[in-house]
Amino acid sequence: MTRKVFTKLLGLFLLLLVFQAVAVQLILRRFMENLPPERLHQIDREALWAGLLALVFALPLAAWVASGVTSRLQRVVDFSRHIAQGEFSVRLNPQGGDELSAMETALNQTAERLDSNFAEIESRRHELATMLDSMQEAVVAVTAEGQVRWSNAVMQRIAGTEIRVGRPLVHSVRDPELLACIRGAIQSGEVRFGRSASLAPGKMLEINAAPLPSGGALAVLHDVTRIEAAEKSRREFIANVSHELRTPLTSIQGYVETLIEDPKPSPETTREFLSIIQKNASRMSRLTEDLLALAGVESPDYKLAVQPMRASALVQDAIESLGGIVVDSGVDLESAGAPDTCVVADADAMNQVFGNLIENAVKYGKSGKKIIVGARDAEGCVEFWVQDFGPGIASDHQERIFERFYRVDKARSRESGGTGLGLAIVKHIVAAQGGRIWVETELGAGATFHFTLPLAARPGSNSATPQLSGQA
Ligand SMILES: Nc1ncnc2c1ncn2[C@@H]1O[C@H](COP(=O)(O)OP(=O)(O)OP(=O)(O)O)[C@@H](O)[C@H]1O
Ligand SMILES: [Mg+2]
């Protein structure tokens, strides 16, 4: 392009030179009209030679001036090309004080402004992308035609496939609920809500699709699986508590009404009814105590007064303090021995754990006539156990017995005053001390409940005693 400018400049210069020569010749002719023709010819020849000589000198000069202008223009053209390609860091080098250098300065300023604006837009875009990717919610934006404008990392993970920008969302996500919410938001121009259980297996997602000013929609998917589970467990808990309280309460009410309505009840009947009322009242009292205990161990504020204790001392204490319950039921309580290894434990909490386990062993396994309590060193912990030789627990109940209110034989357990909360409380206490609990059992051969406690740090060792508080 600049070659054309160069040729034009040079042509113009030559044209000017020719015009100037012709004009000079014509003027001279006017003044030399009276000269003889030979003299005129001679002057013409000399003028021609002078013109040719001037042309020889002027041509390179004109070429040099023209090439100076065109090379500066060429630099402006290159500069514009870089800017058009998005390279805003290029700059011109204005020289001299002519109009061309003023234009170069103005172009440099424009490029600088573009550079800084573009850098700001880029950094904002990165910030937004990082923010969206660090969100726990899945986010996807689509155009009015349903094509993906962008999506964050969580959305890609939930969809389980790459969600490509520019492609219809329906190609990557087939969840009808999500698509319906987005379509609804685009068509109505209003926020649409929904829930999807099929988009991510095992997850319940709450969908919130809002229309975008550009005509598309933005969908935010919030994982409410845990909230749902907590809500379900809360509902079940309330139902269980109500049910557990209603049974003894109905019984108390019935017997009290009978006594009131009977004008002359016999002393035997009165005693019998009152003893039933007392049994049900103490059952309700037991239930409220257990509920309070469970609320205590499940609370985030639950604190244990842990200290290093010998495993042998813990087993010994359990046998001594719980021997009374066992003697009354005609079962032998034996120690299988325990090492002197130090564990981190809370003495009162341990009493509660052994109390629940031994009480269960007596209640459900007394047919075995013997209960063994023991402990042994294990990998990084000490393992304690309470073993009975009763009927044992069927495999399908083994995991569930640690759940709140779960009882294998509801009627029998209730008959023996059980609320189904004992093992749930024990599980929390053991976990709060840094251990775990499980059962090994065989139908007809008894049940052994095992739990672990972490080792206490040896004097001089760097390993700190773990922080033991709150729930598991
Ligand atoms: N040693 C055992 N042998 C057989 N079954 C057992 C044994 N220990 C517990 N179970 C079963 O596990 C269920 C849950 O025990 P858990 O201690 O949580 O409740 P509970 O004994 O019924 O009531 P609570 O302990 O609150 O008085 C019991 O109802 C019982 O069916
Ligand atoms: Mg129990």
Coordinates of C-alpha atoms and ligand atoms in Angstrom, one line a residue:
M1 CA 0.0 0.0 0.0
T2 CA 2.8 2.3 0.9
R3 CA 4.5 1.5 -2.4
K4 CA 1.5 3.2 -4.1
V5 CA 1.9 6.2 -2.0
F6 CA 5.6 6.3 -2.7
T7 CA 5.0 6.1 -6.5
K8 CA 2.3 8.8 -6.3
L9 CA 4.6 11.2 -4.3
L10 CA 7.5 10.6 -6.8
G11 CA 5.2 11.1 -9.8
L12 CA 3.8 14.3 -8.3
F13 CA 7.3 15.6 -7.8
L14 CA 8.3 14.8 -11.3
L15 CA 5.2 16.4 -12.7
L16 CA 5.9 19.6 -10.7
L17 CA 9.4 19.6 -12.0
V18 CA 8.2 19.3 -15.6
F19 CA 5.6 22.0 -15.1
Q20 CA 8.2 24.3 -13.5
A21 CA 10.6 23.7 -16.5
V22 CA 7.9 24.4 -19.1
A23 CA 6.8 27.5 -17.2
V24 CA 10.4 28.8 -17.0
Q25 CA 10.9 28.1 -20.7
L26 CA 7.7 30.0 -21.6
I27 CA 8.6 33.0 -19.5
L28 CA 12.2 33.1 -20.9
R29 CA 10.8 32.9 -24.5
R30 CA 8.7 36.1 -23.8
F31 CA 11.9 38.0 -22.9
M32 CA 14.0 36.6 -25.7
E33 CA 11.6 37.1 -28.6
N34 CA 14.1 39.6 -30.3
L35 CA 17.1 37.2 -30.3
P36 CA 18.2 35.5 -33.6
P37 CA 16.9 31.9 -34.1
E38 CA 20.4 30.3 -33.8
R39 CA 20.8 31.9 -30.4
L40 CA 17.4 30.8 -29.4
H41 CA 18.2 27.2 -30.4
Q42 CA 21.4 27.3 -28.4
I43 CA 19.5 28.6 -25.3
D44 CA 16.8 25.8 -25.8
R45 CA 19.6 23.2 -25.9
E46 CA 21.3 24.6 -22.8
A47 CA 17.9 24.8 -21.0
L48 CA 17.2 21.2 -21.9
W49 CA 20.6 20.1 -20.6
A50 CA 20.1 22.2 -17.4
G51 CA 16.6 20.5 -17.0
L52 CA 18.1 17.0 -17.4
L53 CA 20.8 17.8 -14.9
A54 CA 18.3 19.2 -12.4
L55 CA 16.2 16.0 -12.9
V56 CA 19.3 13.8 -12.2
F57 CA 19.9 15.5 -8.9
A58 CA 16.3 16.1 -7.9
L59 CA 15.1 12.5 -8.6
P60 CA 17.1 10.8 -5.8
L61 CA 16.3 13.7 -3.5
A62 CA 12.6 13.3 -4.2
A63 CA 12.9 9.5 -3.8
W64 CA 14.6 10.0 -0.4
V65 CA 11.9 12.4 0.8
A66 CA 9.1 10.2 -0.5
S67 CA 10.5 7.0 1.0
G68 CA 10.9 8.8 4.4
V69 CA 7.2 9.6 4.4
T70 CA 6.1 6.2 3.2
S71 CA 8.2 4.2 5.7
R72 CA 6.6 6.2 8.5
L73 CA 3.2 5.4 7.0
Q74 CA 4.2 1.7 6.7
R75 CA 5.0 1.8 10.5
V76 CA 1.5 3.2 11.2
V77 CA 0.0 0.4 9.0
D78 CA 1.9 -2.3 10.9
F79 CA 0.9 -0.7 14.2
S80 CA -2.8 -0.8 13.2
R81 CA -2.5 -4.4 12.2
H82 CA -1.1 -5.4 15.6
I83 CA -3.9 -3.4 17.3
A84 CA -6.5 -5.2 15.1
Q85 CA -5.1 -8.5 16.3
G86 CA -5.4 -7.5 19.9
E87 CA -1.7 -6.8 20.6
F88 CA -2.2 -3.6 22.5
S89 CA 1.4 -3.3 23.8
V90 CA 2.8 -2.1 20.5
R91 CA 3.9 1.6 20.3
L92 CA 5.0 4.0 17.5
N93 CA 8.1 6.2 17.8
P94 CA 7.0 9.8 16.9
Q95 CA 9.8 11.9 15.5
G96 CA 9.9 15.6 14.6
G97 CA 7.0 17.9 15.1
D98 CA 5.0 17.4 11.9
E99 CA 1.4 16.3 11.6
L100 CA 2.5 12.7 11.1
S101 CA 4.2 12.5 14.5
A102 CA 1.2 14.2 16.1
M103 CA -0.9 11.4 14.6
E104 CA 1.5 8.8 15.9
T105 CA 1.4 10.3 19.5
A106 CA -2.4 10.2 19.4
L107 CA -2.4 6.6 18.2
N108 CA 0.0 5.7 21.0
Q109 CA -2.3 7.2 23.6
T110 CA -5.3 5.3 22.1
A111 CA -3.3 2.0 22.2
E112 CA -2.3 2.7 25.9
R113 CA -5.9 3.2 26.9
L114 CA -7.0 0.1 25.0
D115 CA -4.2 -1.8 26.7
S116 CA -5.2 -0.8 30.2
N117 CA -9.0 -1.2 29.6
F118 CA -8.4 -4.7 28.1
A119 CA -6.1 -5.7 31.0
E120 CA -8.8 -4.6 33.5
I121 CA -11.6 -6.5 31.6
E122 CA -9.3 -9.6 31.6
S123 CA -8.6 -9.4 35.3
R124 CA -12.3 -8.9 36.1
R125 CA -13.1 -11.9 33.9
H126 CA -10.5 -14.0 35.7
E127 CA -11.8 -12.8 39.1
L128 CA -15.4 -13.8 38.1
A129 CA -14.3 -17.2 36.7
T130 CA -12.3 -17.9 39.9
M131 CA -15.3 -16.8 42.1
L132 CA -17.7 -19.0 40.1
D133 CA -15.4 -21.9 40.2
S134 CA -14.9 -21.6 44.0
M135 CA -18.6 -21.5 44.6
Q136 CA -20.2 -24.6 46.1
E137 CA -23.2 -24.2 43.9
A138 CA -23.3 -25.2 40.3
V139 CA -23.9 -22.3 37.9
V140 CA -24.7 -22.3 34.2
A141 CA -25.8 -19.4 32.0
V142 CA -27.5 -19.9 28.6
T143 CA -28.6 -17.7 25.7
A144 CA -32.2 -17.2 24.8
E145 CA -31.8 -20.0 22.3
G146 CA -30.6 -22.4 25.0
Q147 CA -26.9 -22.4 24.1
V148 CA -24.3 -22.4 26.9
R149 CA -22.7 -19.0 27.6
W150 CA -20.6 -20.3 30.4
S151 CA -20.7 -22.7 33.4
N152 CA -18.6 -23.2 36.5
A153 CA -16.4 -26.2 37.5
V154 CA -19.1 -27.6 39.9
M155 CA -21.6 -27.6 37.1
Q156 CA -19.2 -29.6 34.8
R157 CA -18.6 -32.0 37.7
I158 CA -22.3 -32.5 38.4
A159 CA -23.1 -33.0 34.7
G160 CA -20.3 -35.5 34.5
T161 CA -19.4 -34.3 31.0
E162 CA -17.8 -31.3 29.4
I163 CA -20.3 -28.4 29.0
R164 CA -19.0 -26.6 25.9
V165 CA -19.7 -22.9 25.4
G166 CA -21.8 -22.2 22.4
R167 CA -23.4 -25.7 22.3
P168 CA -27.0 -26.3 23.3
L169 CA -27.2 -27.1 27.0
V170 CA -29.6 -30.0 26.3
H171 CA -26.6 -31.8 24.5
S172 CA -24.7 -32.0 27.8
V173 CA -27.5 -32.0 30.4
R174 CA -30.7 -34.0 29.9
D175 CA -32.3 -33.4 33.3
P176 CA -35.9 -32.4 32.5
E177 CA -36.4 -30.4 35.7
L178 CA -33.4 -28.2 35.1
L179 CA -34.2 -27.7 31.4
A180 CA -37.9 -26.9 32.3
C181 CA -36.8 -24.3 34.9
I182 CA -34.4 -22.6 32.5
R183 CA -37.0 -22.6 29.7
G184 CA -39.6 -21.2 32.1
A185 CA -37.3 -18.4 33.2
I186 CA -36.5 -17.4 29.6
Q187 CA -40.2 -17.5 28.4
S188 CA -41.8 -15.9 31.4
G189 CA -39.0 -13.5 32.4
E190 CA -39.5 -14.5 36.0
V191 CA -37.4 -16.6 38.5
R192 CA -38.3 -20.3 38.4
F193 CA -37.6 -22.8 41.2
G194 CA -37.3 -26.6 41.0
R195 CA -35.7 -29.7 42.5
S196 CA -33.8 -32.4 40.8
A197 CA -32.9 -35.8 42.2
S198 CA -31.8 -37.3 38.8
L199 CA -29.1 -34.8 37.7
A200 CA -26.4 -36.1 40.2
P201 CA -26.9 -39.6 41.5
G202 CA -27.6 -39.7 45.3
K203 CA -27.9 -35.9 45.4
M204 CA -30.9 -33.6 45.8
L205 CA -30.4 -30.3 44.0
E206 CA -32.4 -27.2 44.4
I207 CA -32.7 -25.2 41.2
N208 CA -33.1 -21.5 40.9
A209 CA -33.3 -20.1 37.3
A210 CA -33.4 -16.4 36.8
P211 CA -33.9 -14.5 33.4
L212 CA -30.9 -12.5 32.2
P213 CA -31.3 -9.0 30.7
S214 CA -29.8 -10.3 27.4
G215 CA -32.7 -12.7 27.0
G216 CA -31.0 -15.9 28.3
A217 CA -31.2 -17.4 31.8
L218 CA -28.9 -18.1 34.7
A219 CA -29.4 -21.3 36.7
V220 CA -27.9 -21.9 40.2
L221 CA -28.0 -25.4 41.6
H222 CA -27.7 -25.8 45.3
D223 CA -26.9 -29.2 46.9
V224 CA -29.5 -29.7 49.6
T225 CA -28.9 -33.4 50.2
R226 CA -27.5 -33.0 53.7
I227 CA -30.2 -30.5 54.6
E228 CA -32.8 -32.9 53.4
A229 CA -31.2 -35.8 55.3
A230 CA -31.0 -33.7 58.5
E231 CA -34.6 -32.6 58.1
K232 CA -35.7 -36.2 57.5
S233 CA -33.7 -37.4 60.5
R234 CA -35.3 -34.6 62.6
R235 CA -38.8 -35.6 61.5
E236 CA -38.1 -39.2 62.3
F237 CA -36.6 -38.3 65.7
I238 CA -39.7 -36.3 66.6
A239 CA -42.0 -39.1 65.5
N240 CA -40.0 -41.6 67.5
V241 CA -39.9 -39.5 70.7
S242 CA -43.7 -38.8 70.3
H243 CA -44.4 -42.5 69.8
E244 CA -42.2 -43.5 72.8
L245 CA -43.8 -41.0 75.1
R246 CA -47.3 -41.7 73.9
T247 CA -47.3 -45.4 74.8
P248 CA -46.6 -45.1 78.5
L249 CA -48.7 -41.9 78.7
T250 CA -51.7 -43.7 77.2
S251 CA -51.3 -46.5 79.7
I252 CA -51.0 -44.1 82.6
Q253 CA -54.1 -42.2 81.4
G254 CA -56.1 -45.4 81.0
Y255 CA -55.3 -46.7 84.5
V256 CA -55.8 -43.4 86.2
E257 CA -59.3 -43.0 84.5
T258 CA -60.2 -46.5 85.5
L259 CA -59.3 -45.8 89.1
I260 CA -61.2 -42.5 89.1
E261 CA -64.3 -44.0 87.5
D262 CA -64.4 -47.0 89.9
P263 CA -66.3 -45.8 93.0
K264 CA -64.8 -48.5 95.2
P265 CA -61.7 -50.1 93.8
S266 CA -60.3 -53.0 95.8
P267 CA -56.9 -52.4 97.5
E268 CA -55.3 -55.1 95.4
T269 CA -56.6 -53.5 92.1
T270 CA -55.5 -50.1 93.3
R271 CA -52.0 -51.4 94.1
E272 CA -51.7 -53.3 90.9
F273 CA -52.8 -50.2 88.8
L274 CA -50.6 -47.9 90.8
S275 CA -47.6 -50.1 90.2
I276 CA -48.3 -50.2 86.5
I277 CA -48.6 -46.4 86.5
Q278 CA -45.3 -46.1 88.4
K279 CA -43.6 -48.5 85.9
N280 CA -44.8 -46.3 83.0
A281 CA -43.8 -43.1 84.7
S282 CA -40.3 -44.4 85.4
R283 CA -40.1 -45.5 81.8
M284 CA -41.0 -41.9 80.7
S285 CA -38.5 -40.5 83.1
R286 CA -35.8 -42.9 81.8
L287 CA -36.6 -41.8 78.2
T288 CA -36.3 -38.1 79.1
E289 CA -33.0 -38.8 80.9
D290 CA -31.7 -40.7 77.8
L291 CA -32.9 -37.9 75.5
L292 CA -31.1 -35.4 77.6
A293 CA -27.9 -37.5 77.6
L294 CA -28.1 -37.9 73.8
A295 CA -28.7 -34.2 73.3
G296 CA -25.6 -33.6 75.6
V297 CA -23.3 -35.9 73.7
E298 CA -24.5 -34.7 70.3
S299 CA -24.1 -31.0 71.2
P300 CA -21.1 -29.2 69.6
D301 CA -20.4 -27.9 73.1
Y302 CA -19.9 -31.4 74.5
K303 CA -16.6 -31.4 76.4
L304 CA -14.8 -34.3 77.9
A305 CA -12.4 -34.1 80.8
V306 CA -9.9 -36.5 79.2
Q307 CA -6.7 -37.6 80.9
P308 CA -4.2 -40.4 80.5
M309 CA -5.6 -43.5 82.2
R310 CA -4.4 -47.1 82.4
A311 CA -6.6 -49.6 80.3
S312 CA -6.3 -52.1 83.2
A313 CA -7.7 -49.5 85.7
L314 CA -10.6 -48.7 83.4
V315 CA -11.6 -52.4 83.1
Q316 CA -11.2 -52.9 86.8
D317 CA -13.4 -49.9 87.6
A318 CA -16.1 -51.1 85.2
I319 CA -16.2 -54.5 86.9
E320 CA -16.3 -53.1 90.4
S321 CA -18.9 -50.4 89.8
L322 CA -21.2 -52.5 87.6
G323 CA -20.8 -55.8 89.5
G324 CA -24.1 -54.9 91.4
I325 CA -26.4 -55.0 88.3
V326 CA -24.9 -58.3 87.2
V327 CA -25.1 -60.1 90.6
D328 CA -28.8 -59.4 90.8
S329 CA -29.4 -61.0 87.4
G330 CA -27.5 -64.2 88.3
V331 CA -24.8 -63.7 85.6
D332 CA -21.0 -63.9 86.2
L333 CA -19.0 -60.9 85.3
E334 CA -15.4 -61.7 84.5
S335 CA -12.3 -59.9 83.5
A336 CA -10.2 -61.2 80.6
G337 CA -7.3 -59.0 81.7
A338 CA -6.1 -55.7 80.3
P339 CA -2.7 -54.1 79.6
D340 CA -1.3 -51.2 81.7
T341 CA -1.1 -49.1 78.5
C342 CA -2.2 -45.5 79.0
V343 CA -5.1 -44.3 76.9
V344 CA -6.8 -40.9 76.7
A345 CA -10.2 -41.1 78.3
D346 CA -12.8 -39.4 80.5
A347 CA -13.5 -41.5 83.6
D348 CA -17.2 -40.6 83.8
A349 CA -17.8 -41.1 80.1
M350 CA -16.1 -44.5 80.3
N351 CA -18.4 -45.5 83.1
Q352 CA -21.3 -44.6 80.9
V353 CA -20.0 -46.6 78.0
F354 CA -19.2 -49.7 80.1
G355 CA -22.5 -49.2 82.0
N356 CA -24.6 -49.3 78.7
L357 CA -22.7 -52.2 77.2
I358 CA -22.8 -54.4 80.4
E359 CA -26.4 -53.5 81.0
N360 CA -27.2 -54.6 77.4
A361 CA -25.2 -57.8 77.9
V362 CA -27.2 -58.6 81.0
K363 CA -30.6 -57.6 79.5
Y364 CA -30.2 -59.4 76.2
G365 CA -27.6 -62.0 76.8
K366 CA -28.2 -63.2 80.3
S367 CA -29.1 -66.7 79.0
G368 CA -25.4 -67.1 78.4
K369 CA -24.8 -66.8 82.2
K370 CA -21.4 -65.1 81.7
I371 CA -20.1 -61.7 80.7
I372 CA -16.5 -61.0 80.0
V373 CA -14.9 -57.6 80.0
G374 CA -11.3 -57.1 78.7
A375 CA -8.8 -55.0 76.7
R376 CA -5.8 -55.6 74.5
D377 CA -3.1 -53.5 72.8
A378 CA -3.9 -52.8 69.2
E379 CA -2.4 -50.6 66.4
G380 CA -2.1 -47.1 67.8
C381 CA -4.9 -47.7 70.3
V382 CA -6.2 -50.0 73.0
E383 CA -9.2 -52.2 72.1
F384 CA -11.8 -52.9 74.8
W385 CA -14.6 -55.4 74.7
V386 CA -17.7 -56.6 76.5
Q387 CA -18.7 -60.1 75.5
D388 CA -21.8 -62.1 76.3
F389 CA -23.0 -65.6 75.4
G390 CA -26.6 -64.8 74.7
P391 CA -28.7 -65.1 71.5
G392 CA -26.5 -62.6 69.5
I393 CA -27.8 -60.2 66.8
A394 CA -28.8 -61.1 63.3
S395 CA -26.5 -59.6 60.6
D396 CA -29.2 -57.3 59.1
H397 CA -29.5 -55.5 62.5
Q398 CA -25.8 -55.3 63.4
E399 CA -25.2 -51.9 61.8
R400 CA -28.5 -50.4 62.7
I401 CA -28.4 -51.0 66.5
F402 CA -26.2 -47.9 66.8
E403 CA -29.0 -45.7 65.4
R404 CA -31.3 -43.8 67.7
F405 CA -34.4 -45.7 68.8
Y406 CA -33.4 -48.8 66.9
R407 CA -34.2 -52.0 68.7
V408 CA -34.1 -55.5 67.3
D409 CA -37.1 -56.8 69.2
K410 CA -39.1 -53.6 70.1
A411 CA -41.6 -55.4 72.3
R412 CA -39.0 -57.3 74.3
S413 CA -36.7 -54.3 74.6
R414 CA -39.5 -52.1 75.7
E415 CA -40.6 -54.7 78.2
S416 CA -37.1 -54.6 79.7
G417 CA -37.3 -50.8 79.9
G418 CA -35.1 -50.1 76.8
T419 CA -35.5 -46.9 74.9
G420 CA -33.1 -47.8 72.0
L421 CA -30.9 -44.8 72.8
G422 CA -28.1 -46.5 74.8
L423 CA -25.9 -47.6 71.9
A424 CA -26.4 -44.2 70.1
I425 CA -25.1 -42.4 73.2
V426 CA -22.2 -44.9 73.5
K427 CA -21.2 -44.4 69.9
H428 CA -21.0 -40.6 70.3
I429 CA -19.0 -40.9 73.6
V430 CA -16.5 -43.3 72.0
A431 CA -16.1 -41.1 68.9
A432 CA -15.7 -37.9 71.0
Q433 CA -12.8 -39.6 72.7
G434 CA -11.2 -40.4 69.3
G435 CA -12.2 -44.1 69.1
R436 CA -14.7 -46.2 67.2
I437 CA -17.2 -49.0 68.2
W438 CA -18.4 -52.1 66.4
V439 CA -20.1 -55.4 67.2
E440 CA -19.0 -59.0 66.3
T441 CA -21.8 -61.4 66.8
E442 CA -23.2 -64.7 65.7
L443 CA -26.8 -65.8 66.1
G444 CA -27.0 -68.1 69.1
A445 CA -23.3 -67.6 70.1
G446 CA -23.5 -64.2 71.8
A447 CA -22.3 -60.7 71.0
T448 CA -19.0 -58.9 71.5
F449 CA -19.0 -55.1 71.5
H450 CA -15.5 -53.7 70.8
F451 CA -14.4 -50.1 71.1
T452 CA -11.0 -48.4 70.8
L453 CA -9.4 -45.5 72.7
P454 CA -6.3 -43.6 71.4
L455 CA -3.0 -44.0 73.2
A456 CA -1.9 -41.3 75.6
A457 CA 1.3 -39.4 74.4
R458 CA 4.4 -40.9 76.1
P459 CA 6.3 -38.4 78.4
G460 CA 8.9 -36.7 76.2
S461 CA 7.2 -37.6 72.9
N462 CA 6.2 -34.8 70.6
S463 CA 2.8 -36.1 69.7
A464 CA 0.2 -34.0 71.4
T465 CA -2.9 -35.4 73.1
P466 CA -5.7 -35.0 70.5
Q467 CA -8.2 -32.3 71.0
L468 CA -11.2 -34.1 72.4
S469 CA -14.4 -32.3 72.6
G470 CA -17.7 -32.1 70.7
Q471 CA -19.3 -34.8 68.7
A472 CA -17.9 -37.3 66.2
Ligands
LIG1 N1 -25.6 -57.7 73.9 C1 -26.7 -57.7 73.1 N2 -27.2 -58.9 72.6 C2 -28.3 -58.9 71.8 N3 -28.9 -57.7 71.4 C3 -28.4 -56.6 71.8 C4 -27.3 -56.5 72.7 N4 -27.0 -55.2 72.9 C5 -27.9 -54.5 72.2 N5 -28.8 -55.3 71.6 C6 -29.9 -54.9 70.7 O1 -29.6 -53.6 70.2 C7 -30.8 -52.7 70.5 C8 -30.3 -51.3 70.8 O2 -29.6 -51.3 72.1 P1 -29.6 -50.0 72.9 O3 -28.7 -50.2 74.1 O4 -29.3 -48.9 72.0 O5 -31.1 -49.8 73.3 P2 -31.9 -50.4 74.5 O6 -31.0 -51.3 75.3 O7 -33.1 -51.1 73.8 O8 -32.3 -49.2 75.3 P3 -31.5 -48.4 76.3 O9 -30.1 -48.8 76.2 O10 -31.7 -47.0 75.9 O11 -32.1 -48.7 77.6 C9 -31.4 -53.4 71.7 O12 -32.8 -53.1 71.7 C10 -31.2 -54.8 71.4 O13 -32.2 -55.3 70.5
MG2 MG -29.2 -50.5 76.1

